């Protein structure tokens, strides 16, 4: 077996089969609409003058459509913002964020957002905490999404507000004009549509921290344009510095990132970093080969953000550290059990159950293995390890 | 590589050798030719799973995944009347998917030439699975993106999507010899790149081995 083939297989295993149900649900509506627009019947003009005018309009429209939406830029207090910039509002009157297409988002006091993506086709804002009011320009052809924890509010052109209480894992969306679709979390696969005048409140139920991917995904912070600290500090609301350890981590220089974090005071970072950065720090330490530092960060994350969706993810990673680095399968099993208790049906639960099952079988803990095998078949009857679970239970595999 | 536009003109390219000949596809093809507007939901529901899977894997859980999927379906609907043999609907859609992905990757390649600074886009927010897997994917994508687009497509179709060289040739509109040559070029280039990042290759292998171990551990 040659290297490209092995790498291809490894990549294939990493990619699995496709996007989540929530993404597919929101994709369906937009795609069918785009398909229908592409084959919409054209009107036939009776008079030559109208025909000529129609042709001119059609050509202009065609050129416009082919050109697609224009580039999108964001500015904060008149200063251009790069993607992946984080903003924290510090004015009681709110902080406006203006976009080149005429859209505007007003960030309420103490609220925090990350400008995740600004492109011709898409704008993506992550509401880390607090609330915002948005007025999105219609007819630009650009898809907007406001992500809040495991939820995502999908917008075309409308006016609405989003309030995300991270500690309580509570989302509130109010729509003033137009219509939005809320997807993700523990919502139905098709999402929930909210029309003008509507209000939507959702608690992320304990024991079902749905869709941890939103938090994990956003933890992969990308490098933005770094700005001088002094300049940032002069502007209200803008988070002041981009820690150098994070920049190094973003460019996959994990050993360097860990050194920078040590210089900045690793213990202090553990106490002060927000949830997502703490997860990034844990990964940085793991990739740099420091299992002890990674473990510290993960334990810190679980201690400080016990109710967040990142907490069960941290438990899963702690299981990996215990099994792969500390060679302590007993501890790994404990973390896996904790993860499964906190996330019994999450997207990562099938793999965690299979892992736990493997450990218990290897340790000869037959009765516990049978119990986990039974759970596996209950939650994942079509899972890839279903036949193995049946074998553990001693029943004949299905044909 | 087939030009994305020309692939849709005249005789449609033949793709995967074996395809299911389902009556539902025949009915859908008829519906498409008679009323493309009304057939849009049926077309999407029938092929969303296939198209999503192909785009996801060929583009590596790309942040623009939904946009590319949308492009595929719009293109399918616009050219549905040109489908002469409804029984070839499945390979025809696969072929359009491959050509759309190729077109997108080619556009990015051209854009990179003109942009001094280029940061690869983060993966799609849905790509979670495990945190370390996500990071591995980002790093592997950076490596594969260094391959020229034509070689990259052949490499991905063959090694990630598991298509035979014969199927790859048909999907891309190449002769078998050209497909083989492109794959050989991709291998040579890849070997040089992989040698510069031994830790990535090791990490990917470790991840795969761990995934492979799970069933045997349970059994």
Coordinates of C-alpha atoms in Angstrom, one line a residue:
Chain A
X1 CA 0.0 0.0 0.0
X2 CA 1.6 3.3 -1.0
X3 CA 1.4 6.6 0.9
X4 CA -1.1 8.4 -1.4
X5 CA -3.5 5.5 -1.1
X6 CA -3.2 5.4 2.7
X7 CA -3.5 9.1 3.0
X8 CA -6.6 9.0 0.8
X9 CA -8.2 6.3 2.9
X10 CA -7.4 8.3 6.1
X11 CA -8.8 11.4 4.6
X12 CA -11.9 9.5 3.5
X13 CA -12.3 8.2 7.0
X14 CA -12.0 11.7 8.4
X15 CA -14.5 13.2 6.1
X16 CA -17.2 10.6 6.6
X17 CA -20.3 11.0 4.6
X18 CA -21.6 14.6 4.6
X19 CA -23.0 17.6 6.3
X20 CA -25.5 17.5 9.2
X21 CA -29.2 17.1 9.0
X22 CA -29.7 20.8 10.0
X23 CA -27.5 21.9 7.1
X24 CA -29.4 19.7 4.7
X25 CA -32.7 21.1 6.0
X26 CA -31.7 24.7 5.4
X27 CA -30.0 23.8 2.1
X28 CA -33.2 22.2 0.7
X29 CA -35.3 25.4 0.8
X30 CA -32.6 27.6 -0.7
X31 CA -31.6 25.2 -3.4
X32 CA -35.1 24.5 -4.6
X33 CA -35.7 28.2 -4.7
X34 CA -32.5 28.8 -6.7
X35 CA -33.4 26.0 -9.1
X36 CA -36.9 27.4 -9.7
X37 CA -35.5 30.8 -10.3
X38 CA -33.1 29.4 -12.9
X39 CA -36.0 28.0 -15.0
X40 CA -38.6 30.7 -14.4
X41 CA -40.7 31.3 -17.5
X42 CA -40.0 34.5 -19.4
X43 CA -42.6 37.0 -20.6
X44 CA -43.1 37.6 -24.3
X45 CA -43.4 41.3 -25.2
X46 CA -45.9 42.2 -27.9
X47 CA -44.6 45.6 -29.1
X48 CA -41.2 45.9 -30.7
X49 CA -40.3 48.9 -28.4
X50 CA -41.1 46.9 -25.4
X51 CA -39.2 43.9 -26.8
X52 CA -36.1 46.1 -27.2
X53 CA -36.5 47.6 -23.7
X54 CA -37.0 44.1 -22.4
X55 CA -33.9 42.9 -24.1
X56 CA -31.8 45.7 -22.7
X57 CA -33.2 45.1 -19.2
X58 CA -32.6 41.3 -19.6
X59 CA -29.0 41.9 -20.7
X60 CA -28.3 44.2 -17.8
X61 CA -30.0 41.8 -15.4
X62 CA -28.1 38.9 -16.8
X63 CA -24.8 40.7 -16.4
X64 CA -25.8 41.6 -12.9
X65 CA -26.8 38.1 -12.0
X66 CA -23.6 36.7 -13.6
X67 CA -21.6 39.1 -11.6
X68 CA -23.4 38.0 -8.5
X69 CA -23.4 39.9 -5.3
X70 CA -20.7 42.4 -4.7
X71 CA -17.9 42.0 -2.1
X72 CA -19.0 42.5 1.4
X73 CA -17.1 44.7 3.8
X74 CA -17.8 45.5 7.4
X75 CA -16.8 48.6 9.4
X76 CA -16.9 49.4 13.0
X77 CA -16.7 53.1 14.0
X78 CA -15.6 53.8 10.4
X79 CA -12.7 51.3 10.5
X80 CA -12.7 48.3 8.2
X81 CA -12.9 44.9 9.9
X82 CA -11.3 41.7 8.7
X83 CA -12.9 38.3 9.0
X84 CA -12.4 36.5 12.3
X85 CA -12.3 39.8 14.2
X86 CA -14.0 39.6 17.6
X87 CA -16.0 42.5 19.0
X88 CA -17.2 43.2 22.5
X89 CA -19.7 46.1 22.9
X90 CA -19.0 48.4 25.8
X91 CA -21.4 51.2 25.2
X92 CA -24.8 51.2 27.0
X93 CA -26.3 52.5 23.8
X94 CA -25.1 49.6 21.7
X95 CA -22.4 49.4 19.1
X96 CA -23.3 49.5 15.4
X97 CA -21.6 47.3 12.9
X98 CA -22.1 48.5 9.3
X99 CA -21.9 46.5 6.1
X100 CA -21.2 47.7 2.6
X101 CA -24.5 46.3 1.3
X102 CA -26.4 48.6 3.7
X103 CA -27.1 46.0 6.3
X104 CA -26.5 46.9 9.9
X105 CA -26.1 45.0 13.2
X106 CA -26.3 46.7 16.5
X107 CA -24.5 44.9 19.3
X108 CA -26.0 45.5 22.7
X109 CA -23.8 46.4 25.7
X110 CA -21.4 43.6 26.9
X111 CA -22.4 41.4 24.0
X112 CA -19.7 39.7 22.0
X113 CA -19.6 38.6 18.4
X114 CA -17.1 37.2 15.9
X115 CA -17.2 38.2 12.3
X116 CA -16.7 34.7 10.9
X117 CA -17.2 35.2 7.2
X118 CA -17.7 38.1 4.8
X119 CA -17.9 37.0 1.1
X120 CA -19.9 37.7 -2.0
X121 CA -22.2 34.8 -1.2
X122 CA -22.4 34.7 2.5
X123 CA -22.1 36.6 5.7
X124 CA -21.7 34.7 9.0
X125 CA -21.7 36.3 12.4
X126 CA -21.2 34.3 15.6
X127 CA -22.9 35.7 18.6
X128 CA -20.7 34.4 21.5
X129 CA -22.8 36.0 24.2
X130 CA -25.4 38.8 24.7
X131 CA -27.8 40.1 22.1
X132 CA -27.9 42.0 18.8
X133 CA -30.4 43.6 16.5
X134 CA -30.0 43.1 12.8
X135 CA -31.4 44.8 9.8
X136 CA -30.4 42.8 6.7
X137 CA -30.6 44.4 3.3
X138 CA -33.0 42.5 1.0
X139 CA -32.3 41.5 -2.6
X140 CA -28.5 41.2 -2.4
X141 CA -28.5 37.5 -3.1
X142 CA -26.3 36.9 -0.1
X143 CA -27.1 34.4 2.6
X144 CA -26.7 35.6 6.2
X145 CA -26.4 33.4 9.2
X146 CA -26.2 34.4 12.9
X147 CA -24.7 31.5 14.8
X148 CA -25.4 31.3 18.6
X149 CA -24.1 28.2 20.4
X150 CA -25.5 25.2 18.7
X151 CA -28.1 27.2 16.8
X152 CA -28.0 29.1 13.6
X153 CA -30.4 31.8 12.4
X154 CA -30.6 31.8 8.6
X155 CA -31.6 35.0 7.0
X156 CA -32.3 36.4 3.5
X157 CA -33.4 39.9 4.1
X158 CA -35.2 41.0 7.2
X159 CA -35.1 42.7 10.6
X160 CA -34.7 40.7 13.7
X161 CA -32.9 40.4 17.0
X162 CA -31.0 37.4 18.5
X163 CA -30.3 37.0 22.2
X164 CA -28.0 34.2 23.3
X165 CA -27.6 33.4 27.0
X166 CA -24.6 31.2 27.0
X167 CA -24.7 30.2 30.6
X168 CA -28.3 29.1 30.4
X169 CA -28.0 27.9 26.8
X170 CA -31.1 29.9 26.0
X171 CA -31.8 31.4 22.6
X172 CA -34.3 34.0 21.9
X173 CA -35.1 35.3 18.4
X174 CA -37.6 38.1 17.6
X175 CA -38.5 38.9 14.0
X176 CA -39.7 42.4 13.2
X177 CA -39.9 42.1 9.4
X178 CA -39.5 39.2 6.9
X179 CA -38.8 35.7 7.9
X180 CA -35.9 33.7 9.4
X181 CA -35.2 30.0 9.8
X182 CA -33.6 28.7 13.0
X183 CA -31.7 25.5 12.7
X184 CA -29.3 23.4 14.7
X185 CA -29.1 22.3 18.3
X186 CA -31.9 20.0 19.3
X187 CA -34.4 21.5 16.9
X188 CA -36.2 19.4 14.3
X189 CA -34.1 18.7 11.2
X190 CA -36.2 21.0 9.1
X191 CA -35.6 23.9 11.5
X192 CA -38.1 26.4 12.8
X193 CA -39.3 29.2 10.6
X194 CA -40.3 32.5 12.3
X195 CA -42.3 35.1 10.5
X196 CA -42.6 38.9 11.2
X197 CA -43.9 39.6 14.7
X198 CA -42.9 36.1 15.8
X199 CA -40.7 35.3 18.8
X200 CA -38.9 32.1 19.4
X201 CA -37.3 30.9 22.7
X202 CA -35.4 27.7 23.1
X203 CA -33.5 26.1 26.0
X204 CA -30.9 23.6 25.1
X205 CA -32.2 20.8 27.3
X206 CA -29.8 19.4 29.9
X207 CA -28.4 16.0 28.9
X208 CA -28.9 16.8 25.3
X209 CA -26.2 19.3 24.4
X210 CA -27.0 19.2 20.7
X211 CA -24.7 19.9 17.9
X212 CA -21.4 20.6 19.7
X213 CA -20.0 21.2 16.2
X214 CA -21.0 24.8 16.3
X215 CA -18.8 25.4 19.2
X216 CA -16.0 23.2 18.0
X217 CA -16.2 24.6 14.6
X218 CA -15.9 28.2 15.8
X219 CA -13.1 27.3 18.0
X220 CA -11.0 26.9 14.9
X221 CA -10.4 30.6 14.8
X222 CA -8.7 31.8 11.6
X223 CA -6.1 34.4 11.4
X224 CA -7.5 37.9 10.7
X225 CA -5.6 41.0 10.0
X226 CA -3.7 41.7 13.2
X227 CA -4.0 45.2 14.4
X228 CA -1.8 47.2 16.6
X229 CA -2.8 46.8 20.2
X230 CA -2.7 50.5 20.9
X231 CA -5.0 51.3 18.0
X232 CA -7.4 48.6 19.1
X233 CA -7.4 49.9 22.7
X234 CA -8.4 53.4 21.5
X235 CA -11.5 52.1 19.9
X236 CA -14.4 51.3 22.1
X237 CA -15.7 47.8 22.0
X238 CA -13.0 46.1 20.1
X239 CA -11.2 43.3 21.9
X240 CA -7.7 44.7 22.4
X241 CA -5.1 42.2 21.4
X242 CA -4.8 39.0 19.4
X243 CA -2.7 36.8 21.6
X244 CA 0.4 35.6 19.9
X245 CA -0.1 32.0 21.1
X246 CA -3.4 31.9 19.2
X247 CA -1.9 33.3 16.0
X248 CA 0.8 30.6 16.1
X249 CA -1.9 27.9 16.8
X250 CA -3.9 29.1 13.9
X251 CA -0.9 28.6 11.6
X252 CA -0.4 25.1 13.0
X253 CA 2.8 26.0 14.8
X254 CA 1.7 24.3 17.9
X255 CA 5.0 24.0 19.7
X256 CA 5.6 27.7 19.2
X257 CA 2.1 28.5 20.3
X258 CA 2.5 26.5 23.5
X259 CA 5.8 28.3 24.2
X260 CA 4.0 31.6 23.7
X261 CA 1.2 30.5 26.0
X262 CA 3.7 29.5 28.7
X263 CA 5.3 32.9 28.4
X264 CA 2.0 34.6 28.7
X265 CA 1.3 32.6 31.8
X266 CA -0.4 29.3 31.1
X267 CA -2.1 29.1 34.5
X268 CA -3.5 32.6 34.0
X269 CA -4.8 31.7 30.6
X270 CA -6.6 28.8 32.1
X271 CA -8.4 31.1 34.4
X272 CA -9.2 33.9 32.0
X273 CA -9.7 32.6 28.5
X274 CA -13.2 32.2 27.2
X275 CA -14.6 28.8 26.5
X276 CA -13.6 28.5 22.8
X277 CA -10.1 29.8 23.3
X278 CA -9.6 27.4 26.1
X279 CA -10.6 24.5 23.8
X280 CA -8.1 25.9 21.3
X281 CA -5.4 26.0 24.0
X282 CA -6.1 22.4 24.9
X283 CA -5.7 21.3 21.3
X284 CA -2.6 23.4 20.9
X285 CA -1.1 21.6 23.9
X286 CA -2.1 18.2 22.6
X287 CA -0.7 18.8 19.1
X288 CA 2.5 20.1 20.7
X289 CA 2.8 16.8 22.5
X290 CA 2.1 18.1 26.0
X291 CA -0.6 15.8 27.3
X292 CA -0.3 17.2 30.8
X293 CA -0.9 20.8 29.7
X294 CA -3.8 19.6 27.4
X295 CA -5.3 17.8 30.4
X296 CA -5.1 20.9 32.5
X297 CA -6.8 23.0 29.9
X298 CA -9.6 20.5 29.4
X299 CA -10.2 20.1 33.1
X300 CA -10.3 23.9 33.4
X301 CA -12.8 24.0 30.6
X302 CA -15.0 21.5 32.3
X303 CA -14.7 23.2 35.6
X304 CA -15.3 26.8 34.4
X305 CA -17.9 26.0 31.7
X306 CA -19.5 22.9 33.1
X307 CA -22.9 23.5 31.4
X308 CA -21.6 24.5 28.0
X309 CA -21.7 22.1 25.1
X310 CA -17.9 22.1 25.1
X311 CA -17.9 20.3 28.4
X312 CA -18.8 16.9 27.1
X313 CA -16.4 17.4 24.2
X314 CA -13.7 18.0 26.7
X315 CA -14.7 14.8 28.5
X316 CA -14.2 12.9 25.2
X317 CA -10.8 14.4 24.7
X318 CA -9.8 13.6 28.2
X319 CA -10.7 10.0 27.5
X320 CA -8.5 10.1 24.5
X321 CA -5.6 11.5 26.5
X322 CA -6.1 8.9 29.2
X323 CA -6.2 6.0 26.7
X324 CA -3.5 7.1 24.2
X325 CA -1.0 9.0 26.4
X326 CA -1.5 7.9 30.0
X327 CA -2.2 4.3 29.0
X328 CA -4.9 4.3 31.6
X329 CA -8.0 2.6 30.1
X330 CA -9.8 2.7 33.4
X331 CA -9.7 6.5 33.5
X332 CA -10.6 6.6 29.8
X333 CA -13.6 4.5 30.5
X334 CA -14.7 6.9 33.3
X335 CA -14.4 9.9 31.0
X336 CA -16.3 8.1 28.3
X337 CA -19.1 7.2 30.7
X338 CA -19.3 10.8 31.7
X339 CA -19.4 12.0 28.1
X340 CA -22.2 9.5 27.4
X341 CA -24.1 10.6 30.4
X342 CA -23.9 14.3 29.3
X343 CA -24.4 13.5 25.6
X344 CA -26.3 10.2 25.3
X345 CA -27.5 10.8 21.7
X346 CA -25.1 13.4 20.3
X347 CA -23.3 13.0 17.0
X348 CA -20.2 11.7 18.8
X349 CA -21.9 9.2 21.0
X350 CA -21.7 6.2 18.6
X351 CA -17.9 6.4 18.5
X352 CA -17.7 7.0 22.2
X353 CA -19.8 3.9 22.9
X354 CA -17.7 1.8 20.6
X355 CA -14.6 3.0 22.2
X356 CA -15.9 2.3 25.7
X357 CA -17.1 -1.1 24.6
X358 CA -13.6 -1.9 23.3
X359 CA -12.0 -0.9 26.6
X360 CA -14.4 -3.0 28.6
X361 CA -14.0 -6.1 26.4
X362 CA -10.2 -5.8 26.6
X363 CA -10.3 -5.5 30.4
X364 CA -12.6 -8.5 30.7
X365 CA -15.4 -6.5 32.3
X366 CA -18.1 -8.6 30.6
X367 CA -21.2 -7.5 32.4
X368 CA -20.4 -3.8 31.9
X369 CA -19.5 -4.5 28.2
X370 CA -22.9 -6.2 27.7
X371 CA -24.6 -3.2 29.2
X372 CA -22.8 -0.8 26.8
X373 CA -23.4 -3.2 23.9
X374 CA -27.0 -3.1 24.7
X375 CA -27.0 0.7 24.8
X376 CA -25.1 0.8 21.5
X377 CA -27.8 -1.3 19.8
X378 CA -30.6 0.8 21.4
X379 CA -29.1 4.1 20.3
X380 CA -27.3 3.1 17.1
X381 CA -29.0 0.0 15.7
X382 CA -27.6 0.7 12.3
X383 CA -24.2 1.8 13.6
X384 CA -20.9 0.5 12.2
X385 CA -20.2 -1.6 15.3
X386 CA -23.7 -3.0 15.7
X387 CA -22.6 -6.5 14.7
X388 CA -19.8 -6.4 17.2
X389 CA -22.2 -5.2 19.9
X390 CA -24.4 -8.2 19.1
X391 CA -21.5 -10.5 19.3
X392 CA -20.7 -9.2 22.8
X393 CA -24.3 -9.8 23.7
X394 CA -24.0 -13.3 22.4
X395 CA -26.9 -13.0 19.9
X396 CA -26.6 -13.9 16.3
X397 CA -25.8 -11.0 14.0
X398 CA -28.5 -9.9 11.7
X399 CA -28.3 -11.2 8.1
Chain B
X1 CA -10.5 17.7 -17.5
X2 CA -13.8 18.4 -19.1
X3 CA -14.8 22.0 -19.2
X4 CA -17.7 22.5 -16.9
X5 CA -19.8 24.2 -19.5
X6 CA -18.8 22.2 -22.5
X7 CA -19.5 19.0 -20.6
X8 CA -23.2 20.0 -20.6
X9 CA -23.4 20.6 -24.3
X10 CA -24.2 18.1 -27.0
X11 CA -23.8 14.5 -26.0
X12 CA -23.6 14.2 -22.3
X13 CA -20.5 12.7 -20.8
X14 CA -20.7 9.1 -19.7
X15 CA -19.7 8.5 -16.1
X16 CA -19.8 5.7 -13.7
X17 CA -20.1 2.3 -15.4
X18 CA -22.7 0.8 -13.3
X19 CA -25.8 2.7 -12.3
X20 CA -29.2 1.7 -11.0
X21 CA -32.0 1.8 -13.5
X22 CA -34.9 2.7 -11.4
X23 CA -38.3 3.4 -12.7
X24 CA -38.4 6.4 -10.4
X25 CA -35.5 7.9 -12.2
X26 CA -37.3 7.4 -15.6
X27 CA -40.4 9.1 -14.2
X28 CA -38.3 11.9 -12.8
X29 CA -36.5 12.5 -16.1
X30 CA -39.9 12.7 -17.9
X31 CA -41.1 15.2 -15.2
X32 CA -37.9 17.2 -15.6
X33 CA -38.3 17.5 -19.4
X34 CA -41.9 18.5 -19.2
X35 CA -42.0 20.7 -16.1
X36 CA -38.6 21.6 -14.7
X37 CA -40.0 24.2 -12.4
X38 CA -42.4 21.7 -10.8
X39 CA -39.8 18.8 -10.7
X40 CA -37.3 20.8 -8.7
X41 CA -38.2 19.4 -5.3
X42 CA -38.4 15.9 -6.5
X43 CA -35.0 16.2 -8.2
X44 CA -33.5 17.6 -5.0
X45 CA -35.0 15.0 -2.8
X46 CA -33.9 12.2 -5.1
X47 CA -30.3 13.3 -5.4
X48 CA -29.5 15.5 -2.4
X49 CA -27.8 12.7 -0.6
X50 CA -25.6 11.7 -3.5
X51 CA -24.6 15.3 -4.5
X52 CA -23.9 16.3 -0.9
X53 CA -21.7 13.3 -0.3
X54 CA -19.7 13.9 -3.5
X55 CA -19.3 17.6 -3.0
X56 CA -18.4 17.1 0.7
X57 CA -15.7 14.6 0.0
X58 CA -14.3 16.1 -3.1
X59 CA -14.0 19.6 -1.6
X60 CA -13.1 18.4 1.9
X61 CA -16.0 19.6 4.0
X62 CA -15.6 23.0 2.4
X63 CA -17.1 26.2 4.0
X64 CA -18.8 26.9 0.6
X65 CA -20.4 23.4 0.5
X66 CA -24.0 24.6 0.2
X67 CA -23.1 27.0 -2.6
X68 CA -21.5 24.3 -4.7
X69 CA -24.4 21.9 -4.1
X70 CA -26.8 24.6 -5.2
X71 CA -24.7 25.2 -8.4
X72 CA -24.9 21.5 -9.2
X73 CA -28.7 21.4 -8.9
X74 CA -29.2 24.6 -10.8
X75 CA -27.0 23.3 -13.6
X76 CA -28.8 19.9 -13.6
X77 CA -32.2 21.6 -13.9
X78 CA -31.1 24.1 -16.6
X79 CA -29.8 21.3 -18.8
X80 CA -32.3 18.6 -18.0
X81 CA -33.9 18.8 -21.5
X82 CA -30.5 17.7 -22.9
X83 CA -30.6 14.4 -21.1
X84 CA -31.2 12.0 -24.0
X85 CA -31.1 8.8 -22.2
X86 CA -33.0 8.9 -18.9
X87 CA -31.5 5.7 -17.8
X88 CA -28.1 7.5 -17.6
X89 CA -29.5 10.0 -15.1
X90 CA -27.4 9.0 -12.2
X91 CA -24.0 9.0 -13.9
X92 CA -25.0 12.2 -15.7
X93 CA -25.6 13.9 -12.3
X94 CA -22.4 12.5 -11.0
X95 CA -20.6 14.0 -13.9
X96 CA -22.1 17.4 -13.5
X97 CA -21.2 17.3 -9.8
X98 CA -17.6 16.5 -10.7
X99 CA -17.4 19.2 -13.3
X100 CA -19.0 21.8 -10.9
X101 CA -16.5 21.0 -8.2
X102 CA -13.7 21.1 -10.8
X103 CA -14.9 24.5 -11.9
X104 CA -15.0 25.8 -8.4
X105 CA -11.5 24.6 -7.5
X106 CA -10.2 26.0 -10.8
X107 CA -11.7 29.4 -10.0
X108 CA -10.0 29.3 -6.6
X109 CA -6.7 28.3 -8.2
X110 CA -6.9 31.3 -10.5
X111 CA -7.9 33.6 -7.7
X112 CA -4.9 32.4 -5.7
X113 CA -2.6 33.4 -8.5
X114 CA -3.7 37.0 -8.2
X115 CA -4.0 37.2 -4.5
X116 CA -0.8 37.8 -2.6
X117 CA -2.1 36.5 0.7
X118 CA -4.3 33.5 0.7
X119 CA -5.6 31.8 3.9
X120 CA -7.4 28.6 3.2
X121 CA -11.0 28.7 4.2
X122 CA -11.9 26.9 7.4
X123 CA -13.9 23.7 7.0
X124 CA -17.6 23.6 7.1
X125 CA -19.1 24.2 10.6
X126 CA -20.7 20.8 10.4
X127 CA -17.4 19.1 10.2
X128 CA -16.9 18.1 13.8
X129 CA -16.6 14.4 14.6
X130 CA -13.6 14.8 16.8
X131 CA -11.6 18.0 17.4
X132 CA -8.4 16.4 16.4
X133 CA -9.9 15.0 13.2
X134 CA -11.0 18.5 12.2
X135 CA -7.5 19.9 12.7
X136 CA -6.1 17.0 10.7
X137 CA -8.4 17.7 7.8
X138 CA -7.4 21.4 7.7
X139 CA -3.8 20.4 7.5
X140 CA -4.4 17.7 4.9
X141 CA -6.4 20.1 2.8
X142 CA -3.6 22.6 2.8
X143 CA -1.3 19.9 1.4
X144 CA -3.7 18.6 -1.3
X145 CA -4.5 22.2 -2.4
X146 CA -0.9 22.5 -3.5
X147 CA -1.6 20.0 -6.3
X148 CA -2.8 21.4 -9.6
X149 CA -6.6 21.2 -9.9
X150 CA -6.6 18.6 -12.6
X151 CA -4.3 16.3 -10.7
X152 CA -6.1 17.1 -7.5
X153 CA -9.5 15.9 -8.9
X154 CA -8.0 12.7 -10.2
X155 CA -6.2 12.1 -6.9
X156 CA -9.4 12.7 -4.8
X157 CA -11.7 10.7 -7.1
X158 CA -9.3 7.8 -7.0
X159 CA -8.0 7.8 -3.4
X160 CA -10.7 9.5 -1.4
X161 CA -13.8 8.6 -3.4
X162 CA -12.5 5.2 -4.2
X163 CA -13.2 5.3 -8.0
X164 CA -11.3 3.1 -10.3
X165 CA -9.0 4.7 -12.9
X166 CA -11.5 3.7 -15.6
X167 CA -14.3 5.5 -13.7
X168 CA -12.2 8.5 -13.0
X169 CA -11.4 8.8 -16.7
X170 CA -15.0 8.7 -17.6
X171 CA -16.1 11.1 -15.0
X172 CA -13.5 13.6 -16.0
X173 CA -13.8 13.1 -19.7
X174 CA -10.2 11.8 -20.1
X175 CA -8.8 8.9 -22.0
X176 CA -7.6 6.1 -19.7
X177 CA -4.0 7.0 -20.5
X178 CA -4.5 10.7 -19.6
X179 CA -6.1 9.8 -16.3
X180 CA -3.3 7.4 -15.5
X181 CA -0.7 10.0 -16.4
X182 CA -2.4 12.7 -14.2
X183 CA -2.6 10.3 -11.3
X184 CA 1.1 9.4 -11.7
X185 CA 1.9 13.2 -11.8
X186 CA -0.2 13.7 -8.7
X187 CA 1.6 10.8 -6.9
X188 CA 5.0 12.2 -7.7
X189 CA 4.1 15.7 -6.6
X190 CA 2.3 14.4 -3.5
X191 CA 5.3 12.3 -2.4
X192 CA 7.4 15.5 -2.4
X193 CA 4.9 17.4 -0.4
X194 CA 4.2 14.6 2.0
X195 CA 7.9 14.2 2.7
X196 CA 7.9 17.8 4.0
X197 CA 5.1 17.0 6.4
X198 CA 5.9 13.6 7.9
X199 CA 4.0 14.5 11.1
X200 CA 0.8 15.0 9.2
X201 CA 1.0 11.7 7.4
X202 CA 1.7 10.0 10.7
X203 CA -1.2 11.7 12.4
X204 CA -3.6 10.8 9.7
X205 CA -2.5 7.2 9.8
X206 CA -2.8 7.1 13.6
X207 CA -6.3 8.5 13.3
X208 CA -7.3 5.9 10.8
X209 CA -5.7 3.1 12.7
X210 CA -7.6 4.1 15.8
X211 CA -10.9 4.1 13.9
X212 CA -10.1 0.7 12.4
X213 CA -9.2 -0.7 15.8
X214 CA -12.6 0.0 17.4
X215 CA -14.6 -2.9 15.9
X216 CA -11.9 -5.4 16.5
X217 CA -11.5 -4.3 20.0
X218 CA -15.2 -4.9 20.6
X219 CA -15.1 -8.2 18.9

